[in-house]
């Protein structure tokens, strides 16, 4: 069963509680953390995750688009994240390993994320210990960008590695997901769909979630 994870990047940050409750029929809530260094945009950080945690029981899928994310793993775990994704391009492999160890110690789910330039094989050193791999289908930094069809190959390659080394691992796809692209990424092997503008840009976000679910069936 495919999971739908609305991204609050496209929500109204002055009405976050309202906008989170509007997507409560979804499986996960996707939280995009950006530092203005790893990506050319700044969004939200630890205090906002802690506030969200007080107001929802939803599974918090926190996507860290920040440099040297190992510095902040404990803080995001204590703030109430359920899963953390660190980008493989964000620091040296030893620090990725340290970040994953910190997630394990805190009892949160562990994921690595790949920018479009990064090859699927980059997950190999970590694959057996991961709960999820996140494949970007846009350049990280902004919502509302066009889906990169060339990333379907990367999704298929990651799917093959997951099937071989860790079949329980989820494969999340993030960027430009709408009903048409949802179908394509599911066929390529995705199990979790992030959607920002397709959910929050719709007049009825709950109906948009349902449409994505049906497209993915
Ligand atoms: C982009 C973020 C995405 C973004 C997706 O860097 O990681 O999660 O919110 O937005 P849409 O679905 O509009 O492409
Ligand atoms: Zn994201």
PDB file of C-alpha atoms and ligand atoms in Angstrom:
ATOM      1  CA  UNK A   1       0.000   0.000   0.000  1.00  0.00           C
ATOM      2  CA  UNK A   2       1.518   3.292  -1.124  1.00  0.00           C
ATOM      3  CA  UNK A   3       1.921   6.043   1.451  1.00  0.00           C
ATOM      4  CA  UNK A   4       1.085   9.673   0.708  1.00  0.00           C
ATOM      5  CA  UNK A   5       3.177  12.317   2.486  1.00  0.00           C
ATOM      6  CA  UNK A   6       1.973  15.909   1.958  1.00  0.00           C
ATOM      7  CA  UNK A   7       4.783  18.451   2.189  1.00  0.00           C
ATOM      8  CA  UNK A   8       3.989  21.416   4.412  1.00  0.00           C
ATOM      9  CA  UNK A   9       6.395  23.504   2.330  1.00  0.00           C
ATOM     10  CA  UNK A  10       3.312  24.493   0.335  1.00  0.00           C
ATOM     11  CA  UNK A  11       1.156  25.127   3.437  1.00  0.00           C
ATOM     12  CA  UNK A  12       0.362  28.547   4.917  1.00  0.00           C
ATOM     13  CA  UNK A  13       2.923  28.834   7.747  1.00  0.00           C
ATOM     14  CA  UNK A  14       0.664  31.270   9.594  1.00  0.00           C
ATOM     15  CA  UNK A  15      -2.059  28.629   9.590  1.00  0.00           C
ATOM     16  CA  UNK A  16       0.041  25.529  10.011  1.00  0.00           C
ATOM     17  CA  UNK A  17      -2.243  23.778  12.499  1.00  0.00           C
ATOM     18  CA  UNK A  18      -5.221  24.251  10.167  1.00  0.00           C
ATOM     19  CA  UNK A  19      -3.210  23.123   7.147  1.00  0.00           C
ATOM     20  CA  UNK A  20      -1.886  20.038   8.931  1.00  0.00           C
ATOM     21  CA  UNK A  21      -5.399  19.038   9.981  1.00  0.00           C
ATOM     22  CA  UNK A  22      -6.515  19.417   6.361  1.00  0.00           C
ATOM     23  CA  UNK A  23      -4.167  16.567   5.382  1.00  0.00           C
ATOM     24  CA  UNK A  24      -4.852  14.286   8.340  1.00  0.00           C
ATOM     25  CA  UNK A  25      -6.139  11.590   5.952  1.00  0.00           C
ATOM     26  CA  UNK A  26      -2.604  11.197   4.626  1.00  0.00           C
ATOM     27  CA  UNK A  27      -0.156   8.594   5.912  1.00  0.00           C
ATOM     28  CA  UNK A  28       2.816  10.797   6.796  1.00  0.00           C
ATOM     29  CA  UNK A  29       3.560  14.522   7.102  1.00  0.00           C
ATOM     30  CA  UNK A  30       6.650  15.620   5.144  1.00  0.00           C
ATOM     31  CA  UNK A  31       8.632  18.471   6.730  1.00  0.00           C
ATOM     32  CA  UNK A  32      11.247  20.224   4.564  1.00  0.00           C
ATOM     33  CA  UNK A  33      14.131  21.699   6.555  1.00  0.00           C
ATOM     34  CA  UNK A  34      16.456  23.987   4.545  1.00  0.00           C
ATOM     35  CA  UNK A  35      19.464  25.969   5.730  1.00  0.00           C
ATOM     36  CA  UNK A  36      20.268  28.336   2.858  1.00  0.00           C
ATOM     37  CA  UNK A  37      23.603  26.525   2.383  1.00  0.00           C
ATOM     38  CA  UNK A  38      22.875  23.018   1.135  1.00  0.00           C
ATOM     39  CA  UNK A  39      20.031  24.503  -0.882  1.00  0.00           C
ATOM     40  CA  UNK A  40      19.373  28.132  -1.891  1.00  0.00           C
ATOM     41  CA  UNK A  41      16.378  28.538   0.403  1.00  0.00           C
ATOM     42  CA  UNK A  42      15.611  28.716   4.144  1.00  0.00           C
ATOM     43  CA  UNK A  43      12.493  27.195   5.672  1.00  0.00           C
ATOM     44  CA  UNK A  44      11.989  25.893   9.180  1.00  0.00           C
ATOM     45  CA  UNK A  45      14.003  24.191  11.903  1.00  0.00           C
ATOM     46  CA  UNK A  46      13.942  22.391  15.224  1.00  0.00           C
ATOM     47  CA  UNK A  47      11.484  24.658  17.141  1.00  0.00           C
ATOM     48  CA  UNK A  48       8.846  24.366  14.431  1.00  0.00           C
ATOM     49  CA  UNK A  49       9.146  20.566  14.363  1.00  0.00           C
ATOM     50  CA  UNK A  50       8.720  20.578  18.155  1.00  0.00           C
ATOM     51  CA  UNK A  51       5.590  22.727  17.847  1.00  0.00           C
ATOM     52  CA  UNK A  52       4.136  20.517  15.107  1.00  0.00           C
ATOM     53  CA  UNK A  53       4.735  17.474  17.323  1.00  0.00           C
ATOM     54  CA  UNK A  54       2.548  18.975  20.051  1.00  0.00           C
ATOM     55  CA  UNK A  55      -0.368  19.374  17.647  1.00  0.00           C
ATOM     56  CA  UNK A  56      -0.473  16.166  15.625  1.00  0.00           C
ATOM     57  CA  UNK A  57      -0.108  12.436  15.990  1.00  0.00           C
ATOM     58  CA  UNK A  58       0.883  12.119  12.336  1.00  0.00           C
ATOM     59  CA  UNK A  59       4.146  10.358  11.455  1.00  0.00           C
ATOM     60  CA  UNK A  60       6.694  13.169  10.965  1.00  0.00           C
ATOM     61  CA  UNK A  61       8.944  12.516   7.964  1.00  0.00           C
ATOM     62  CA  UNK A  62      11.652  15.174   8.264  1.00  0.00           C
ATOM     63  CA  UNK A  63      13.735  15.887   5.150  1.00  0.00           C
ATOM     64  CA  UNK A  64      16.986  17.589   6.142  1.00  0.00           C
ATOM     65  CA  UNK A  65      18.322  19.723   3.287  1.00  0.00           C
ATOM     66  CA  UNK A  66      21.157  21.068   5.421  1.00  0.00           C
ATOM     67  CA  UNK A  67      24.960  20.920   5.419  1.00  0.00           C
ATOM     68  CA  UNK A  68      26.581  18.527   7.899  1.00  0.00           C
ATOM     69  CA  UNK A  69      23.254  17.202   9.203  1.00  0.00           C
ATOM     70  CA  UNK A  70      24.979  15.016  11.805  1.00  0.00           C
ATOM     71  CA  UNK A  71      25.157  18.194  13.964  1.00  0.00           C
ATOM     72  CA  UNK A  72      21.387  18.295  14.356  1.00  0.00           C
ATOM     73  CA  UNK A  73      20.197  14.674  14.532  1.00  0.00           C
ATOM     74  CA  UNK A  74      19.733  14.592  18.318  1.00  0.00           C
ATOM     75  CA  UNK A  75      17.888  17.921  18.253  1.00  0.00           C
ATOM     76  CA  UNK A  76      15.413  16.843  15.556  1.00  0.00           C
ATOM     77  CA  UNK A  77      14.849  13.517  17.302  1.00  0.00           C
ATOM     78  CA  UNK A  78      14.138  15.265  20.590  1.00  0.00           C
ATOM     79  CA  UNK A  79      11.795  17.636  18.759  1.00  0.00           C
ATOM     80  CA  UNK A  80       9.690  14.619  17.808  1.00  0.00           C
ATOM     81  CA  UNK A  81      10.682  13.509  14.300  1.00  0.00           C
ATOM     82  CA  UNK A  82       9.706   9.927  13.472  1.00  0.00           C
ATOM     83  CA  UNK A  83      12.026   9.617  10.466  1.00  0.00           C
ATOM     84  CA  UNK A  84      15.001  11.677   9.348  1.00  0.00           C
ATOM     85  CA  UNK A  85      16.473  11.837   5.839  1.00  0.00           C
ATOM     86  CA  UNK A  86      20.039  13.087   5.395  1.00  0.00           C
ATOM     87  CA  UNK A  87      21.418  13.943   1.963  1.00  0.00           C
ATOM     88  CA  UNK A  88      24.399  11.890   0.850  1.00  0.00           C
ATOM     89  CA  UNK A  89      25.881  15.040  -0.717  1.00  0.00           C
ATOM     90  CA  UNK A  90      25.672  17.005   2.557  1.00  0.00           C
ATOM     91  CA  UNK A  91      28.831  15.711   4.226  1.00  0.00           C
ATOM     92  CA  UNK A  92      31.645  13.172   4.275  1.00  0.00           C
ATOM     93  CA  UNK A  93      30.603   9.475   4.399  1.00  0.00           C
ATOM     94  CA  UNK A  94      31.957   9.103   7.930  1.00  0.00           C
ATOM     95  CA  UNK A  95      29.576  11.846   9.045  1.00  0.00           C
ATOM     96  CA  UNK A  96      26.669  10.194   7.238  1.00  0.00           C
ATOM     97  CA  UNK A  97      27.477   7.036   9.154  1.00  0.00           C
ATOM     98  CA  UNK A  98      27.574   9.053  12.389  1.00  0.00           C
ATOM     99  CA  UNK A  99      24.209  10.626  11.573  1.00  0.00           C
ATOM    100  CA  UNK A 100      22.651   7.204  10.999  1.00  0.00           C
ATOM    101  CA  UNK A 101      24.119   5.943  14.289  1.00  0.00           C
ATOM    102  CA  UNK A 102      22.607   8.931  16.096  1.00  0.00           C
ATOM    103  CA  UNK A 103      19.187   8.176  14.561  1.00  0.00           C
ATOM    104  CA  UNK A 104      19.480   4.556  15.671  1.00  0.00           C
ATOM    105  CA  UNK A 105      20.429   5.615  19.212  1.00  0.00           C
ATOM    106  CA  UNK A 106      17.375   7.908  19.329  1.00  0.00           C
ATOM    107  CA  UNK A 107      15.045   5.207  18.006  1.00  0.00           C
ATOM    108  CA  UNK A 108      13.926   7.109  14.900  1.00  0.00           C
ATOM    109  CA  UNK A 109      13.685   5.699  11.366  1.00  0.00           C
ATOM    110  CA  UNK A 110      16.744   6.234   9.198  1.00  0.00           C
ATOM    111  CA  UNK A 111      16.863   7.445   5.610  1.00  0.00           C
ATOM    112  CA  UNK A 112      19.309   8.839   3.096  1.00  0.00           C
ATOM    113  CA  UNK A 113      18.328  11.194   0.279  1.00  0.00           C
ATOM    114  CA  UNK A 114      19.759  11.584  -3.224  1.00  0.00           C
ATOM    115  CA  UNK A 115      19.894  14.758  -5.301  1.00  0.00           C
ATOM    116  CA  UNK A 116      19.203  14.171  -8.998  1.00  0.00           C
ATOM    117  CA  UNK A 117      22.943  14.200  -9.769  1.00  0.00           C
ATOM    118  CA  UNK A 118      23.703  11.368  -7.349  1.00  0.00           C
ATOM    119  CA  UNK A 119      23.832   7.809  -8.620  1.00  0.00           C
ATOM    120  CA  UNK A 120      21.679   5.078  -7.099  1.00  0.00           C
ATOM    121  CA  UNK A 121      24.833   3.148  -6.186  1.00  0.00           C
ATOM    122  CA  UNK A 122      25.679   5.797  -3.582  1.00  0.00           C
ATOM    123  CA  UNK A 123      23.204   4.087  -1.211  1.00  0.00           C
ATOM    124  CA  UNK A 124      25.171   0.817  -1.210  1.00  0.00           C
ATOM    125  CA  UNK A 125      27.320   1.459   1.895  1.00  0.00           C
ATOM    126  CA  UNK A 126      24.177   2.090   3.958  1.00  0.00           C
ATOM    127  CA  UNK A 127      21.350   0.165   2.314  1.00  0.00           C
ATOM    128  CA  UNK A 128      21.148  -2.737   4.759  1.00  0.00           C
ATOM    129  CA  UNK A 129      20.534  -0.481   7.760  1.00  0.00           C
ATOM    130  CA  UNK A 130      18.085   1.959   6.157  1.00  0.00           C
ATOM    131  CA  UNK A 131      14.336   2.262   6.679  1.00  0.00           C
ATOM    132  CA  UNK A 132      13.979   4.449   3.587  1.00  0.00           C
ATOM    133  CA  UNK A 133      15.757   5.917   0.572  1.00  0.00           C
ATOM    134  CA  UNK A 134      14.492   9.279  -0.719  1.00  0.00           C
ATOM    135  CA  UNK A 135      15.002   9.960  -4.428  1.00  0.00           C
ATOM    136  CA  UNK A 136      14.596  13.610  -5.453  1.00  0.00           C
ATOM    137  CA  UNK A 137      12.754  14.170  -8.707  1.00  0.00           C
ATOM    138  CA  UNK A 138      13.505  17.919  -8.693  1.00  0.00           C
ATOM    139  CA  UNK A 139      16.556  19.872  -7.508  1.00  0.00           C
ATOM    140  CA  UNK A 140      15.917  20.294  -3.779  1.00  0.00           C
ATOM    141  CA  UNK A 141      15.089  23.797  -2.565  1.00  0.00           C
ATOM    142  CA  UNK A 142      11.628  24.758  -3.793  1.00  0.00           C
ATOM    143  CA  UNK A 143       8.134  23.393  -4.209  1.00  0.00           C
ATOM    144  CA  UNK A 144       6.197  23.589  -7.454  1.00  0.00           C
ATOM    145  CA  UNK A 145       8.992  22.527  -9.833  1.00  0.00           C
ATOM    146  CA  UNK A 146       8.613  20.274 -12.824  1.00  0.00           C
ATOM    147  CA  UNK A 147       9.117  16.515 -12.339  1.00  0.00           C
ATOM    148  CA  UNK A 148      12.418  15.267 -13.812  1.00  0.00           C
ATOM    149  CA  UNK A 149      11.536  12.257 -15.887  1.00  0.00           C
ATOM    150  CA  UNK A 150      15.203  11.287 -16.128  1.00  0.00           C
ATOM    151  CA  UNK A 151      14.962  10.317 -12.430  1.00  0.00           C
ATOM    152  CA  UNK A 152      12.737   7.343 -13.264  1.00  0.00           C
ATOM    153  CA  UNK A 153      15.922   5.407 -14.049  1.00  0.00           C
ATOM    154  CA  UNK A 154      17.387   6.247 -10.636  1.00  0.00           C
ATOM    155  CA  UNK A 155      14.146   5.126  -8.960  1.00  0.00           C
ATOM    156  CA  UNK A 156      14.311   1.807 -10.836  1.00  0.00           C
ATOM    157  CA  UNK A 157      17.959   1.345  -9.879  1.00  0.00           C
ATOM    158  CA  UNK A 158      17.298   2.090  -6.215  1.00  0.00           C
ATOM    159  CA  UNK A 159      14.315  -0.292  -6.333  1.00  0.00           C
ATOM    160  CA  UNK A 160      16.608  -3.068  -7.643  1.00  0.00           C
ATOM    161  CA  UNK A 161      19.131  -2.437  -4.838  1.00  0.00           C
ATOM    162  CA  UNK A 162      16.376  -2.422  -2.199  1.00  0.00           C
ATOM    163  CA  UNK A 163      14.912  -5.676  -3.535  1.00  0.00           C
ATOM    164  CA  UNK A 164      18.334  -7.256  -3.417  1.00  0.00           C
ATOM    165  CA  UNK A 165      19.698  -6.003  -0.087  1.00  0.00           C
ATOM    166  CA  UNK A 166      16.813  -4.790   2.104  1.00  0.00           C
ATOM    167  CA  UNK A 167      13.305  -5.464   0.751  1.00  0.00           C
ATOM    168  CA  UNK A 168      11.591  -3.862   3.764  1.00  0.00           C
ATOM    169  CA  UNK A 169      13.160  -0.473   2.990  1.00  0.00           C
ATOM    170  CA  UNK A 170      10.731   2.210   1.760  1.00  0.00           C
ATOM    171  CA  UNK A 171      11.449   4.179  -1.407  1.00  0.00           C
ATOM    172  CA  UNK A 172      10.190   7.759  -1.224  1.00  0.00           C
ATOM    173  CA  UNK A 173       9.980  10.068  -4.217  1.00  0.00           C
ATOM    174  CA  UNK A 174       9.907  13.848  -3.747  1.00  0.00           C
ATOM    175  CA  UNK A 175       9.332  16.618  -6.288  1.00  0.00           C
ATOM    176  CA  UNK A 176       6.735  17.310  -8.941  1.00  0.00           C
ATOM    177  CA  UNK A 177       4.407  14.495  -7.854  1.00  0.00           C
ATOM    178  CA  UNK A 178       0.862  14.820  -9.216  1.00  0.00           C
ATOM    179  CA  UNK A 179      -1.582  12.110 -10.359  1.00  0.00           C
ATOM    180  CA  UNK A 180       0.223  11.500 -13.685  1.00  0.00           C
ATOM    181  CA  UNK A 181       3.734  11.363 -12.287  1.00  0.00           C
ATOM    182  CA  UNK A 182       2.509   9.371  -9.270  1.00  0.00           C
ATOM    183  CA  UNK A 183       1.589   6.518 -11.604  1.00  0.00           C
ATOM    184  CA  UNK A 184       5.039   6.633 -13.248  1.00  0.00           C
ATOM    185  CA  UNK A 185       7.025   6.582 -10.011  1.00  0.00           C
ATOM    186  CA  UNK A 186       4.924   3.781  -8.551  1.00  0.00           C
ATOM    187  CA  UNK A 187       5.579   1.699 -11.658  1.00  0.00           C
ATOM    188  CA  UNK A 188       9.290   2.448 -11.218  1.00  0.00           C
ATOM    189  CA  UNK A 189       9.144   1.131  -7.645  1.00  0.00           C
ATOM    190  CA  UNK A 190       8.289   3.981  -5.258  1.00  0.00           C
ATOM    191  CA  UNK A 191       6.351   3.231  -2.057  1.00  0.00           C
ATOM    192  CA  UNK A 192       6.012   6.735  -0.525  1.00  0.00           C
ATOM    193  CA  UNK A 193       4.933   9.825  -2.478  1.00  0.00           C
ATOM    194  CA  UNK A 194       5.678  13.338  -1.263  1.00  0.00           C
ATOM    195  CA  UNK A 195       3.362  15.981  -2.691  1.00  0.00           C
ATOM    196  CA  UNK A 196       3.398  19.670  -1.849  1.00  0.00           C
ATOM    197  CA  UNK A 197       1.734  21.774  -4.505  1.00  0.00           C
ATOM    198  CA  UNK A 198      -0.486  18.937  -5.755  1.00  0.00           C
ATOM    199  CA  UNK A 199      -2.066  18.732  -2.280  1.00  0.00           C
ATOM    200  CA  UNK A 200      -1.963  22.304  -0.957  1.00  0.00           C
ATOM    201  CA  UNK A 201      -2.539  23.905  -4.342  1.00  0.00           C
ATOM    202  CA  UNK A 202      -5.848  22.025  -4.624  1.00  0.00           C
ATOM    203  CA  UNK A 203      -9.115  23.562  -3.437  1.00  0.00           C
ATOM    204  CA  UNK A 204      -9.719  20.406  -1.371  1.00  0.00           C
ATOM    205  CA  UNK A 205      -6.444  18.912  -0.052  1.00  0.00           C
ATOM    206  CA  UNK A 206      -8.183  15.787   1.313  1.00  0.00           C
ATOM    207  CA  UNK A 207      -9.669  15.080  -2.128  1.00  0.00           C
ATOM    208  CA  UNK A 208      -6.241  15.656  -3.711  1.00  0.00           C
ATOM    209  CA  UNK A 209      -4.743  13.018  -1.394  1.00  0.00           C
ATOM    210  CA  UNK A 210      -7.479  10.594  -2.429  1.00  0.00           C
ATOM    211  CA  UNK A 211      -6.810  11.323  -6.116  1.00  0.00           C
ATOM    212  CA  UNK A 212      -3.099  10.580  -5.612  1.00  0.00           C
ATOM    213  CA  UNK A 213      -3.960   7.323  -3.847  1.00  0.00           C
ATOM    214  CA  UNK A 214      -6.207   6.249  -6.696  1.00  0.00           C
ATOM    215  CA  UNK A 215      -3.578   7.223  -9.288  1.00  0.00           C
ATOM    216  CA  UNK A 216      -1.082   5.063  -7.440  1.00  0.00           C
ATOM    217  CA  UNK A 217      -3.313   1.968  -7.277  1.00  0.00           C
TER     218      UNK A 217
HETATM  219  C1  LIG B   1      11.730  20.366  -2.451  1.00  0.00           C
HETATM  220  C2  LIG B   1      11.127  19.635  -1.281  1.00  0.00           C
HETATM  221  C3  LIG B   1       9.840  19.000  -1.577  1.00  0.00           C
HETATM  222  C4  LIG B   1       8.754  19.945  -2.036  1.00  0.00           C
HETATM  223  C5  LIG B   1       7.929  19.214  -3.061  1.00  0.00           C
HETATM  224  O1  LIG B   1      13.071  20.637  -2.182  1.00  0.00           O
HETATM  225  O2  LIG B   1      11.983  18.622  -0.793  1.00  0.00           O
HETATM  226  O3  LIG B   1       9.376  18.191  -0.509  1.00  0.00           O
HETATM  227  O4  LIG B   1       7.918  20.396  -1.021  1.00  0.00           O
HETATM  228  O5  LIG B   1       7.014  20.117  -3.596  1.00  0.00           O
HETATM  229  P1  LIG B   1       6.166  19.761  -4.898  1.00  0.00           P
HETATM  230  O6  LIG B   1       5.348  18.551  -4.585  1.00  0.00           O
HETATM  231  O7  LIG B   1       5.383  20.985  -5.104  1.00  0.00           O
HETATM  232  O8  LIG B   1       7.175  19.487  -6.007  1.00  0.00           O
HETATM  233 ZN1  LIG B   2      11.155  17.172   0.699  1.00  0.00          ZN
END
